Coordinates of C-alpha atoms and ligand atoms in Angstrom, one line a residue:
X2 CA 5.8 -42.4 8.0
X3 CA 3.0 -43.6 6.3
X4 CA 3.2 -42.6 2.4
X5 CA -0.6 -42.0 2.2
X6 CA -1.5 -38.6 3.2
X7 CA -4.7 -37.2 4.9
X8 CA -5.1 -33.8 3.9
X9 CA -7.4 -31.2 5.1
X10 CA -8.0 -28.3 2.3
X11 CA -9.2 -25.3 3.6
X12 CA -10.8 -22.7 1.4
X13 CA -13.7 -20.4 1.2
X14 CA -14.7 -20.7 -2.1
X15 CA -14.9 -24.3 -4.2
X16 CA -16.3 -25.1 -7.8
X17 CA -18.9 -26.4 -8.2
X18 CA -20.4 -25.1 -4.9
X19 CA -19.7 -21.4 -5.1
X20 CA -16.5 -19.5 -7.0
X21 CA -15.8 -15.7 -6.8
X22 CA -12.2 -16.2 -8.7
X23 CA -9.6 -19.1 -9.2
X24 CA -9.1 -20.1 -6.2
X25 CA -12.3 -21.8 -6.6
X26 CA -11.1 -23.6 -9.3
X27 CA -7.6 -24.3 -7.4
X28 CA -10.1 -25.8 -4.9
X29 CA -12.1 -27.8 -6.7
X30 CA -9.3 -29.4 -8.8
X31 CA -6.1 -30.3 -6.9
X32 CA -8.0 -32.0 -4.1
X33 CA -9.1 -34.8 -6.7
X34 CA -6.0 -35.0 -8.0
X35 CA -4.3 -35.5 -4.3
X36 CA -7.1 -38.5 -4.3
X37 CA -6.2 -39.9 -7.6
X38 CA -1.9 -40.1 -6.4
X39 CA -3.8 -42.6 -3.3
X40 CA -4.3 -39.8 -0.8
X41 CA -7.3 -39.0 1.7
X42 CA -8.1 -35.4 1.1
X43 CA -11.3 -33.6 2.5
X44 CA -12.2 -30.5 1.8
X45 CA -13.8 -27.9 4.6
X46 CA -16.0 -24.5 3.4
X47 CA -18.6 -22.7 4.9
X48 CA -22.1 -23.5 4.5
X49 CA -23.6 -20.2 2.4
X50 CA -26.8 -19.7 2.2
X51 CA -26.2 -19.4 -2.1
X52 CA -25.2 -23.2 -2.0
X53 CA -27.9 -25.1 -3.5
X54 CA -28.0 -28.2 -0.6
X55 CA -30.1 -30.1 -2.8
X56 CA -28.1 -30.0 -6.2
X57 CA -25.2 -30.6 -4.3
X58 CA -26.7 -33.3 -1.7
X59 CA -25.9 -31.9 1.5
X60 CA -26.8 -33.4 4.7
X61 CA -26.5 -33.0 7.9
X62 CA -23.4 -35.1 9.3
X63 CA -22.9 -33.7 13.0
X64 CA -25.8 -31.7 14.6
X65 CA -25.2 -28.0 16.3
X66 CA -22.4 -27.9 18.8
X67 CA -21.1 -24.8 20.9
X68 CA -17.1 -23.7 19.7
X69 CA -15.3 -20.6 21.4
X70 CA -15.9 -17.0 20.2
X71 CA -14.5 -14.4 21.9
X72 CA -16.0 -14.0 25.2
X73 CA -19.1 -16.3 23.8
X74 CA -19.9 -19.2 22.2
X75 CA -22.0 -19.9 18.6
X76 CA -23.5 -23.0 17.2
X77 CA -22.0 -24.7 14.3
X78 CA -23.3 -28.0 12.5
X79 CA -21.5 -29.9 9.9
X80 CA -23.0 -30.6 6.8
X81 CA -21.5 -33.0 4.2
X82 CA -21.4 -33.4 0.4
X83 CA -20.0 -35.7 -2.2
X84 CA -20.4 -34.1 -5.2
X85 CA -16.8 -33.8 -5.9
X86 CA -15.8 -37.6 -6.3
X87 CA -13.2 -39.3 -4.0
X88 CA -13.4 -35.8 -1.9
X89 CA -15.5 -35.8 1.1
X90 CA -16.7 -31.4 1.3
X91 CA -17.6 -30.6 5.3
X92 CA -19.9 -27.2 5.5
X93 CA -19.6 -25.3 8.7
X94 CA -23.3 -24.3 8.6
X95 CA -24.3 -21.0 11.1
X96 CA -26.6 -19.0 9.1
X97 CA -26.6 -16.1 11.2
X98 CA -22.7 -16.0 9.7
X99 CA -23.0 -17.2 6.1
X100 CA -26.3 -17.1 5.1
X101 CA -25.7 -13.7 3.1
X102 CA -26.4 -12.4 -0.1
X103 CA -22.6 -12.3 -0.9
X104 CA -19.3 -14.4 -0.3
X105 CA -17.8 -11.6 1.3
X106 CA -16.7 -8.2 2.0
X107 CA -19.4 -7.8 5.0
X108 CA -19.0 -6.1 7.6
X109 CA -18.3 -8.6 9.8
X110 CA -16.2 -11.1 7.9
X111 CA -13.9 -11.1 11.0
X112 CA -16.5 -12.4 12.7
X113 CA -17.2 -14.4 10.0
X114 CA -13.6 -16.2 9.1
X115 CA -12.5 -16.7 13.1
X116 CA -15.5 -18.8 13.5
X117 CA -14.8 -21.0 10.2
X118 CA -11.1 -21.0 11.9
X119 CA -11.8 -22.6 14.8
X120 CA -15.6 -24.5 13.3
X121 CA -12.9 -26.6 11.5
X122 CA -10.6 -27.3 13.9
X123 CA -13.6 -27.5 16.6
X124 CA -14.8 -30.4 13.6
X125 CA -11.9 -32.9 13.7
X126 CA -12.4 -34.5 16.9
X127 CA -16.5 -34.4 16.1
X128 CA -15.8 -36.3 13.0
X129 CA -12.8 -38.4 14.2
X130 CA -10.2 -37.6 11.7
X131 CA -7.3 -36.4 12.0
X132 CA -5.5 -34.6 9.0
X133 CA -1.4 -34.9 8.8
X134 CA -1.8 -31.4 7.0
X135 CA -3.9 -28.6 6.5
X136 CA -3.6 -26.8 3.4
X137 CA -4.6 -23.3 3.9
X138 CA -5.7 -20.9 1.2
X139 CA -6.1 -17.1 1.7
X140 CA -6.5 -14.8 4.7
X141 CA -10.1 -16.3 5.9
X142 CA -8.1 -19.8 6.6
X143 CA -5.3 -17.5 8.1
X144 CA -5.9 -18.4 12.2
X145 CA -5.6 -22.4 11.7
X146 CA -2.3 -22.1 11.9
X147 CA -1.6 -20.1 14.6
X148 CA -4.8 -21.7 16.7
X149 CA -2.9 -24.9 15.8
X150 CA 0.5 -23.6 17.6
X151 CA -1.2 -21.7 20.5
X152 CA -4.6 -22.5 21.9
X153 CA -4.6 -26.7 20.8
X154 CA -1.0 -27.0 20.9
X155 CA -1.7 -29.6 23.9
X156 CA -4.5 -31.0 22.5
X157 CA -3.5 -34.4 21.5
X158 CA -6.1 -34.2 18.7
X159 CA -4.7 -31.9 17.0
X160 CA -1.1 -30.9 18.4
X161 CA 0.9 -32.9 15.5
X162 CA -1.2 -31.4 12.6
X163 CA 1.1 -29.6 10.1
X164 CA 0.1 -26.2 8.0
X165 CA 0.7 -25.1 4.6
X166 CA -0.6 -21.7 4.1
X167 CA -1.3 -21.1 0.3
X168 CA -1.1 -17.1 -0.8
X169 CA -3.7 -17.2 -3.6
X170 CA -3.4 -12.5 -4.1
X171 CA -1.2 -11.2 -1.6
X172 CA -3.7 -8.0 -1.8
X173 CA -6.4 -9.5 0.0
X174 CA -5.0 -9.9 3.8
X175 CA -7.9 -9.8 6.2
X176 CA -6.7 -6.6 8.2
X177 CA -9.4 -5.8 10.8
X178 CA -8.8 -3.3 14.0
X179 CA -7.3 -4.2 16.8
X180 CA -10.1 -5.1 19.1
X181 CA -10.4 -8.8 16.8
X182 CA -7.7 -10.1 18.8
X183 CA -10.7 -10.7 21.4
X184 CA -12.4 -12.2 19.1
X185 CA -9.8 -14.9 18.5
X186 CA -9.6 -16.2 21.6
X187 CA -6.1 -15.7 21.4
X188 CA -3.3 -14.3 24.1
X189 CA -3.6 -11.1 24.0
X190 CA 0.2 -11.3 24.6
X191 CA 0.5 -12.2 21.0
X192 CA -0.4 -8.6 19.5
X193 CA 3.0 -7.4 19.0
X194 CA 5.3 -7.1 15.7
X195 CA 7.2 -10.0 15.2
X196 CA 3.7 -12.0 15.7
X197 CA 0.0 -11.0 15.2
X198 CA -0.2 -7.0 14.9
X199 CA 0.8 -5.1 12.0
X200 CA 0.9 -1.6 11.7
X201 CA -2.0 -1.4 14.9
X202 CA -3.9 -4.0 13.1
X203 CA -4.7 -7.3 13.3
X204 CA -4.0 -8.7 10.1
X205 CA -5.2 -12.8 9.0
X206 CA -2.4 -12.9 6.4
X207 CA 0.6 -11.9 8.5
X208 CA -0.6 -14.2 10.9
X209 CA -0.7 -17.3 8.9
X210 CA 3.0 -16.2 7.2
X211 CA 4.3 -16.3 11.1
X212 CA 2.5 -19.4 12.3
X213 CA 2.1 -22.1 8.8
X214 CA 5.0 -24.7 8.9
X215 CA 5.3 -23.7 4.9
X216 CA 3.9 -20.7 2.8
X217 CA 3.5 -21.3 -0.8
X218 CA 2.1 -19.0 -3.5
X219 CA 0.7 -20.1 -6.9
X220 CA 3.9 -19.1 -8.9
X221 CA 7.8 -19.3 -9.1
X222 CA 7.5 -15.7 -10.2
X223 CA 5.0 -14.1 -7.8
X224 CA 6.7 -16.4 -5.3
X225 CA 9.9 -13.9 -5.8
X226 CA 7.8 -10.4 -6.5
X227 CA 5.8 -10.6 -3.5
X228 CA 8.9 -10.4 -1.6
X229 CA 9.4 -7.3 -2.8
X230 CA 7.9 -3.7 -2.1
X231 CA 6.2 -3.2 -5.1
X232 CA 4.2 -6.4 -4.8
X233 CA 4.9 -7.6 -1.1
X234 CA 1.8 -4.9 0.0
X235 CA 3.8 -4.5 3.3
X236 CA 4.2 -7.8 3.7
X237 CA 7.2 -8.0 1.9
X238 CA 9.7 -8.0 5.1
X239 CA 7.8 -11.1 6.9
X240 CA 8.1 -12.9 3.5
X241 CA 11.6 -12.4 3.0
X242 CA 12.0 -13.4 6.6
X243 CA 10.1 -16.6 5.8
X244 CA 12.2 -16.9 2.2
X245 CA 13.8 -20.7 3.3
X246 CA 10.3 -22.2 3.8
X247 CA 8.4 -19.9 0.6
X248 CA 7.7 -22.0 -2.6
X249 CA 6.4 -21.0 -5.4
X250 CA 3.8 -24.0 -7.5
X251 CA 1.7 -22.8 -10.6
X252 CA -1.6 -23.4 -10.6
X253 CA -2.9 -26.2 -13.0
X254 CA -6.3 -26.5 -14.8
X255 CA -9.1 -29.2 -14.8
X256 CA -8.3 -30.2 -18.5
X257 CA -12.0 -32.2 -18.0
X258 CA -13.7 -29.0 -17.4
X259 CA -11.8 -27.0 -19.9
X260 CA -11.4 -29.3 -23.2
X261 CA -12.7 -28.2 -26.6
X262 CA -13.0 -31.6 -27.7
X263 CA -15.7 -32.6 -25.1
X264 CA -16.7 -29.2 -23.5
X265 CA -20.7 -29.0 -23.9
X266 CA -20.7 -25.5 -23.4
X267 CA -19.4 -24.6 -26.8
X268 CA -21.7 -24.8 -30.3
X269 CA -19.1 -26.7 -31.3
X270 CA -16.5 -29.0 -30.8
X271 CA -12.6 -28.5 -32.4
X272 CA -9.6 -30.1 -32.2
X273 CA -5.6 -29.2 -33.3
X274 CA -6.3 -31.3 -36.6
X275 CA -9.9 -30.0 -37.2
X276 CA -10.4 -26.4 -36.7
X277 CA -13.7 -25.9 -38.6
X278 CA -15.3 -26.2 -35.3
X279 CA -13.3 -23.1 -33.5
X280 CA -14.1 -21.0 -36.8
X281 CA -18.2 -22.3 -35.9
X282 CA -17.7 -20.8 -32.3
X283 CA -16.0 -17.8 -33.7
X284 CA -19.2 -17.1 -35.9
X285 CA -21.4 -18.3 -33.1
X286 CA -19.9 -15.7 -30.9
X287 CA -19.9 -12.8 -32.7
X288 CA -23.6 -13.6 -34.1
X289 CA -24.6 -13.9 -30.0
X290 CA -22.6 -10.6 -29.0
X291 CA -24.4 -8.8 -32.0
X292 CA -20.9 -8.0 -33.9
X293 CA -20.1 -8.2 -37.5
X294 CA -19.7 -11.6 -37.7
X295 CA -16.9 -11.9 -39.8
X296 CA -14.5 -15.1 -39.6
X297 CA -11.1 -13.1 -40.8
X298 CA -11.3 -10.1 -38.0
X299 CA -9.3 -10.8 -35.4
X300 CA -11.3 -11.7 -32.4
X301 CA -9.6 -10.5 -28.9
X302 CA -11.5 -11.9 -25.5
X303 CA -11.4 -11.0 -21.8
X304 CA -13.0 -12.4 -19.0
X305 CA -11.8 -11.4 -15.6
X306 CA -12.8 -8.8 -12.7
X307 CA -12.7 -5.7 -13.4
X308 CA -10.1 -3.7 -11.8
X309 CA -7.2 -2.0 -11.9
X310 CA -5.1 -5.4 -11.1
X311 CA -6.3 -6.7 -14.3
X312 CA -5.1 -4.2 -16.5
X313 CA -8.1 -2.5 -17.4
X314 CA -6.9 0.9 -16.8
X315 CA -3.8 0.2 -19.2
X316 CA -6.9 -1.0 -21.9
X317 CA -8.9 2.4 -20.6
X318 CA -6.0 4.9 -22.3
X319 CA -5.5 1.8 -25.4
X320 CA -8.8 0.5 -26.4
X321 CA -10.3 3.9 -28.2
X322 CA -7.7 4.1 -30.7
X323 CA -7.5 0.6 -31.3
X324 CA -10.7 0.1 -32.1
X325 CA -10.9 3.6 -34.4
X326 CA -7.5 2.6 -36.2
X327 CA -7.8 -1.2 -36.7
X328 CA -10.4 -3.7 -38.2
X329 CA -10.7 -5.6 -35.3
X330 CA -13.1 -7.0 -32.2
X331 CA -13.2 -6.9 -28.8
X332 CA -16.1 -9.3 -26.2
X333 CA -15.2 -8.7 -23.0
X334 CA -17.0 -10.5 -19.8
X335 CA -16.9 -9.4 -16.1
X336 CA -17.6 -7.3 -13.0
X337 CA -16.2 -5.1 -10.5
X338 CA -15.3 -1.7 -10.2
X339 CA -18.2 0.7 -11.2
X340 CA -15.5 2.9 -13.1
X341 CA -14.8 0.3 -15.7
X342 CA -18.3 -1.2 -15.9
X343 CA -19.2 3.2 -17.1
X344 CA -16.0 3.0 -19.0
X345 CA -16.7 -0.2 -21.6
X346 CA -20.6 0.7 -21.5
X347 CA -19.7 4.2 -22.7
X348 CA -16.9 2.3 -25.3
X349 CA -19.0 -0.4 -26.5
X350 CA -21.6 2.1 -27.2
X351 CA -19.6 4.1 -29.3
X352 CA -18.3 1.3 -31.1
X353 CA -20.8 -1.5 -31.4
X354 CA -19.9 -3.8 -34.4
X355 CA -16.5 -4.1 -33.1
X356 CA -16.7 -4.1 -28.9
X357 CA -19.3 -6.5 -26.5
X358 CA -19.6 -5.8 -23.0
X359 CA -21.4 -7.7 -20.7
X360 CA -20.5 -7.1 -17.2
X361 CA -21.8 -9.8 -14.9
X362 CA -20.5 -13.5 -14.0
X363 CA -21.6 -16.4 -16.6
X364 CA -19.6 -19.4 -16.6
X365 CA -21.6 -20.8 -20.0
X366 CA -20.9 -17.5 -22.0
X367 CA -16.9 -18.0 -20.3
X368 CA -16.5 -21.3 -22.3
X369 CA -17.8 -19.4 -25.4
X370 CA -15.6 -16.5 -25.1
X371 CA -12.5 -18.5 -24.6
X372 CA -13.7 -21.1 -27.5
X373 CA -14.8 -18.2 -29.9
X374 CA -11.7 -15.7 -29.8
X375 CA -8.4 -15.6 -31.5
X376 CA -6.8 -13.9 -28.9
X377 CA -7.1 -13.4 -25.3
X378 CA -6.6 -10.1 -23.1
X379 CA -4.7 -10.0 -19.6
X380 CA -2.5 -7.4 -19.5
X381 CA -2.1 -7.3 -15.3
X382 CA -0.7 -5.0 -13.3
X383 CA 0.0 -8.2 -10.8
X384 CA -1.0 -11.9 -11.2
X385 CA -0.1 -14.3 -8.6
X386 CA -0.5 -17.3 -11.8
X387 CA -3.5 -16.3 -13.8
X388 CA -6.0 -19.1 -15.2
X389 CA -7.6 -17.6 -18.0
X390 CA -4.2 -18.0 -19.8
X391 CA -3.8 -21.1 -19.0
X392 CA -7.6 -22.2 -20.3
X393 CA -7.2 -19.9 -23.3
X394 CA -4.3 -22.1 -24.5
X395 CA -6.5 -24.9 -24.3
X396 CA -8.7 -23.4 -26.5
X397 CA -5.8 -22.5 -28.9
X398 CA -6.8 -19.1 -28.3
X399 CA -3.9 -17.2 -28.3
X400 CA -3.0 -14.7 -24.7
X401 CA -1.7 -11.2 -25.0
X402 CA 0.0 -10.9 -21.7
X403 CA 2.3 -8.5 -19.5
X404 CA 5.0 -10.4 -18.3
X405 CA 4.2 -11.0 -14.5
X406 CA 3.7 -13.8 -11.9
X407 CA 2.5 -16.8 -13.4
X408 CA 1.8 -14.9 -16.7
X409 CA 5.9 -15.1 -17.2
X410 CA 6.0 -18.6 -16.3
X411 CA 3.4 -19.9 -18.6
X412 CA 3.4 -17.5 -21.6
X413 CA 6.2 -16.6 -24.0
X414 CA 6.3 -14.7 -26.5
X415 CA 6.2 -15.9 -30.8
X416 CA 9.2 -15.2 -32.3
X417 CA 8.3 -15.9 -35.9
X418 CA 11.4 -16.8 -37.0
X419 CA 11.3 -19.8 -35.1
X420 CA 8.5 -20.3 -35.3
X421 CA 8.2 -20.6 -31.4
X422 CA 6.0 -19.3 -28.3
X423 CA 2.6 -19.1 -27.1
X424 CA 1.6 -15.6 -26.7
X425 CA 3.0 -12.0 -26.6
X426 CA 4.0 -10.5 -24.0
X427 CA 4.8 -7.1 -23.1
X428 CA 7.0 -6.2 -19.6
X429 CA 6.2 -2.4 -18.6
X430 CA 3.0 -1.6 -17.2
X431 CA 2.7 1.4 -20.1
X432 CA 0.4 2.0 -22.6
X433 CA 2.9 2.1 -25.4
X434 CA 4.4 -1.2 -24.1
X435 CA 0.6 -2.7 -24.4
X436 CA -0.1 -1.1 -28.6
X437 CA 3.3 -2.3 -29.3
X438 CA 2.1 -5.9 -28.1
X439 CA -1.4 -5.6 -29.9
X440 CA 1.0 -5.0 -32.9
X441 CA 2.7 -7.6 -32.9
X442 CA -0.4 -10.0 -32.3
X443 CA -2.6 -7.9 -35.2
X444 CA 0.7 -8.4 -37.7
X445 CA 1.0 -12.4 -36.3
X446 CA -2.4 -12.9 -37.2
X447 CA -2.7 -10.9 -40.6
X448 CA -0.1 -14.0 -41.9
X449 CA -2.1 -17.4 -41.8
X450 CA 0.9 -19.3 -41.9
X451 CA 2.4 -17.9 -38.5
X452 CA -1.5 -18.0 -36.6
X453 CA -1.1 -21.1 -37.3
X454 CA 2.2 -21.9 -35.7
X455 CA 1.4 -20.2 -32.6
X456 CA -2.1 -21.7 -32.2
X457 CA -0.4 -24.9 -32.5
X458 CA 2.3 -24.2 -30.0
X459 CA -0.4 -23.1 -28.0
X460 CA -2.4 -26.6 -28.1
X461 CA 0.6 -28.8 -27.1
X462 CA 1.0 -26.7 -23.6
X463 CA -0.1 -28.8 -20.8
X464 CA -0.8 -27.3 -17.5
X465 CA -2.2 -30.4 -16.1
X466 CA -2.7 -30.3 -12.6
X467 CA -0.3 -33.7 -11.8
X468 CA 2.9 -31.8 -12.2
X469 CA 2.1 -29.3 -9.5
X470 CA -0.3 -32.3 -7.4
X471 CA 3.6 -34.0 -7.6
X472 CA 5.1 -30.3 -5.7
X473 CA 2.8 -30.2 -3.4
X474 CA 3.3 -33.5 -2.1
X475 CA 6.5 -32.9 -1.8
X476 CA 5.8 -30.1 0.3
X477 CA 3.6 -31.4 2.4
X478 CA 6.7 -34.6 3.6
X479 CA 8.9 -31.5 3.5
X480 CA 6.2 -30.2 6.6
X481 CA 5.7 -33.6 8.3
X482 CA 9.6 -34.0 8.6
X483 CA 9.2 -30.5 10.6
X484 CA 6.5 -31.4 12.9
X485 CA 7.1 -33.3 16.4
X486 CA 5.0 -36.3 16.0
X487 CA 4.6 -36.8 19.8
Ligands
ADP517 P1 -8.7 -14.2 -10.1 O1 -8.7 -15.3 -9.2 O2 -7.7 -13.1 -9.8 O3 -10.0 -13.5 -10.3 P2 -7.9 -16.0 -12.2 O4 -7.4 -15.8 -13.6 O5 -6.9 -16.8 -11.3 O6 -8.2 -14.6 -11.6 O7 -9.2 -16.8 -12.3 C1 -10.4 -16.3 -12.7 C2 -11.4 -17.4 -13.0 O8 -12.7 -16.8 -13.0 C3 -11.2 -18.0 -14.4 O9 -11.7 -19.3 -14.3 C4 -12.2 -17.1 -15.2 O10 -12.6 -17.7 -16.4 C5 -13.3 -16.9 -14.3 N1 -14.1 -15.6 -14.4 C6 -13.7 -14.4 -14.1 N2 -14.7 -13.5 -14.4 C7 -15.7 -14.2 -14.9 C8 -17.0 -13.8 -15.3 N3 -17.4 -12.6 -15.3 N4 -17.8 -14.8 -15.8 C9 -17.4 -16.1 -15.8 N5 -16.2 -16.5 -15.4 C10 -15.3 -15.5 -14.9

């Protein structure tokens, strides 16, 4: 077998071209750094209409062609990009399908993610390459490997191409009624339990955890929870089923994106020996957020959706009385659920030298948050690994976590005796769990001596995205030594 790999990544969302979440920046990193280990690896997205083609320089590589869809067909053309280097990007372009004001949650995203399915597959042969592996991410990649096994499994194109099936949130599973099946193109002798249906549904997740090769998740830890009922969401069973080929890899981050030495986002830059320039940000942050700008409060940051996953019910019932009782600051950054956008609006206006809220996506104003605080906020109800720990650390900004999925793996909490940790963390999903863990940060900080212990600890973390680059690999022989090569 030839050591060089060709690898197809499949996802629906890639940085720089358009990012909802981490997988984005999952997507956008580890491909480069399969190129940089001396593999081919191309990446494949839909073509939305919110892409800007000439930033990015797309063009047109193959011109409209008809693929299957359910009793019809649709036109798809392929459009190419370079903009990541080393990794070739294919756009499956039908703007009837993607050119939409939003990534996704329309009403027909079946529609949607069958035809991105089978465009990419439909693709190989038009582009004459053939990948050893297809890495797929999330429910809309979910039918390649099923279509791989069924409808092209005597298609000498594409017959020998092994799947991995990466579960970025184990929440989000593509479950559509039972009428998509005709949309697939599939047999419809495949809608029964132990394959395609689930619970009268047809459900995208299910169907890649029966048909990839592998399934990985994005942590050892969420790797184990999700094959329980409190995290499985039903899926549980068919995971512990599949337990023998499940993995669990952590997540890395772009350490040339997130850097405080070089980051050009920031007003200025710091390093572990010079700190002057984190105390500037600090300043520079509460200045731009209109708080007391004060360089000895202690400074907490979140950025993240806003939902319930994230915690931010748990900070609903712990916020009020921390910001009455303590001298202390919050800036929080996001979107989502209308409840928690009237929640911190009614918050911050009660309290507005000490809480910032601005609720909507800003990658620029990210950097400064995660430069400009002391501290950063995730307490999750679930987190499959979690990146805005990871990146906080970078920033020596310290993460106030509850122990769970790749939270767990990555942060640990300061035992001041020792002097070592990176973070506190707090295991029950309870309020009193989460003001006993704000204690403990707010007493940490009030001694110089020990914030500066942990902020060092927190530097000298490296979640570079080689080690896991290294797993994958090994995953991905693990999946050629399991498929015929005929
Ligand atoms: P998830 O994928 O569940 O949303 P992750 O922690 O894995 O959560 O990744 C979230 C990514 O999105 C991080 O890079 C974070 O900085 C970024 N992010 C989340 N919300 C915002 C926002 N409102 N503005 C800018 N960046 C955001």
């Amino acid at each position: 077998m030839d050591s060089k790999l060709k690898i197809l990544f499949a996802a629906a969302e890639v940085v720089p071209f358009a990012k909802t979440g981490g997988l984005a920046d999952v997507a956008g990193a580890l491909p480069k750094v399969l190129v940089e280990q001396g593999h081919d690896v191309r990446i494949v997205m839909p073509r939305y209409g919110s892409i800007d083609g000439a930033k990015y320089g797309l063009r047109p590589i193959i011109g409209p062609f008809t693929i299957p869809h359910g009793k019809k067909e649709i036109k798809i053309s392929i459009e190419q990009s370079d903009a990541i280097a080393g990794v070739p990007t294919y756009f499956i372009r039908n703007d009837y399908l993607y050119d939409r004001y939003s990534l996704y949650g329309q009403p027909d995203d079946d529609h949607r993610f069958i035809a991105y399915c089978r465009g990419m597959l439909e693709m190989l042969p038009q582009i004459d390459w053939t990948p050893d592996i297809i890495h797929c991410n999330d429910w809309h990649t979910g039918l390649v490997p099923v279509y791989v096994k069924t409808i092209y499994a005597a298609n000498p194109a594409l017959r020998d191409i092994g799947t991995l099936y990466t579960i970025h949130n184990q929440a989000y599973q593509g479950s559509f009624p039972a009428e998509v099946m005709n949309l697939t193109g599939l047999p419809l002798g495949l809608f029964t339990w132990d394959k395609l249906e689930f619970w009268g549904q047809f459900n995208f997740m299910k169907a890649a955890l029966i048909y990839a090769d592998i399934v990985s998740t994005v942590s050892e830890t969420y790797a184990k929870e999700i094959q329980t009922p409190e995290y499985g969401e039903g899926l549980d069973g068919v995971l512990t089923y599949r337990k023998k080929d499940l993995y669990g890899i952590l997540n890395g981050i772009d350490y040339s994106i997130w850097n405080p030495r070089t980051d050009k986002l920031i007003p200025a830059a710091f390093t572990p020996e010079h700190l002057e320039g984190k105390t500037a940000c600090k300043c520079e942050l509460q200045r731009e957020m209109g708080l007391t700008v004060a360089p000895k409060v202690p400074l907490f940051g979140l950025i993240s959706r806003l939902s319930s996953q994230k915690g931010l019910d748990l900070l609903d019932k712990v916020l009020p009385a921390l910001l009455t009782d303590q001298v202390t600051q919050v800036v929080i950054l996001g979107t989502g659920d209308q409840y928690f956008h009237d929640m911190l609006t009614k918050l911050a206006g009660l309290h507005p030298e000490k809480l910032a809220v601005v609720l909507k996506f800003d990658n620029a104003l990210a950097h400064r948050i995660y430069a400009g605080s002391d501290a950063f906020l995730m307490p999750s109800r679930y987190e499959p690994c979690g990146l805005g720990q990871m990146i906080s650390l970078a920033y020596g900004t310290i993460p106030l976590v509850r122990a769970t999925g790749g939270l767990a793996d990555t942060v640990h909490e300061f035992e001041p005796q020792a002097g070592a940790g990176n973070g506190f963390v707090f295991t029950s999903y309870t309020p009193k769990a989460l003001r006993m863990a704000f204690g403990r940060a707010l007493a940490a900080y009030a001694d110089p001596a020990q914030w500066a212990a942990i902020m060092q600890n927190a530097f000298q973390c490296d979640y570079s995205w080689e080690t896991s680059a290294k797993k994958y690999l090994e995953v991905y022989k693990k999946i050629r030594g399991k498929v015929p090569v005929t």
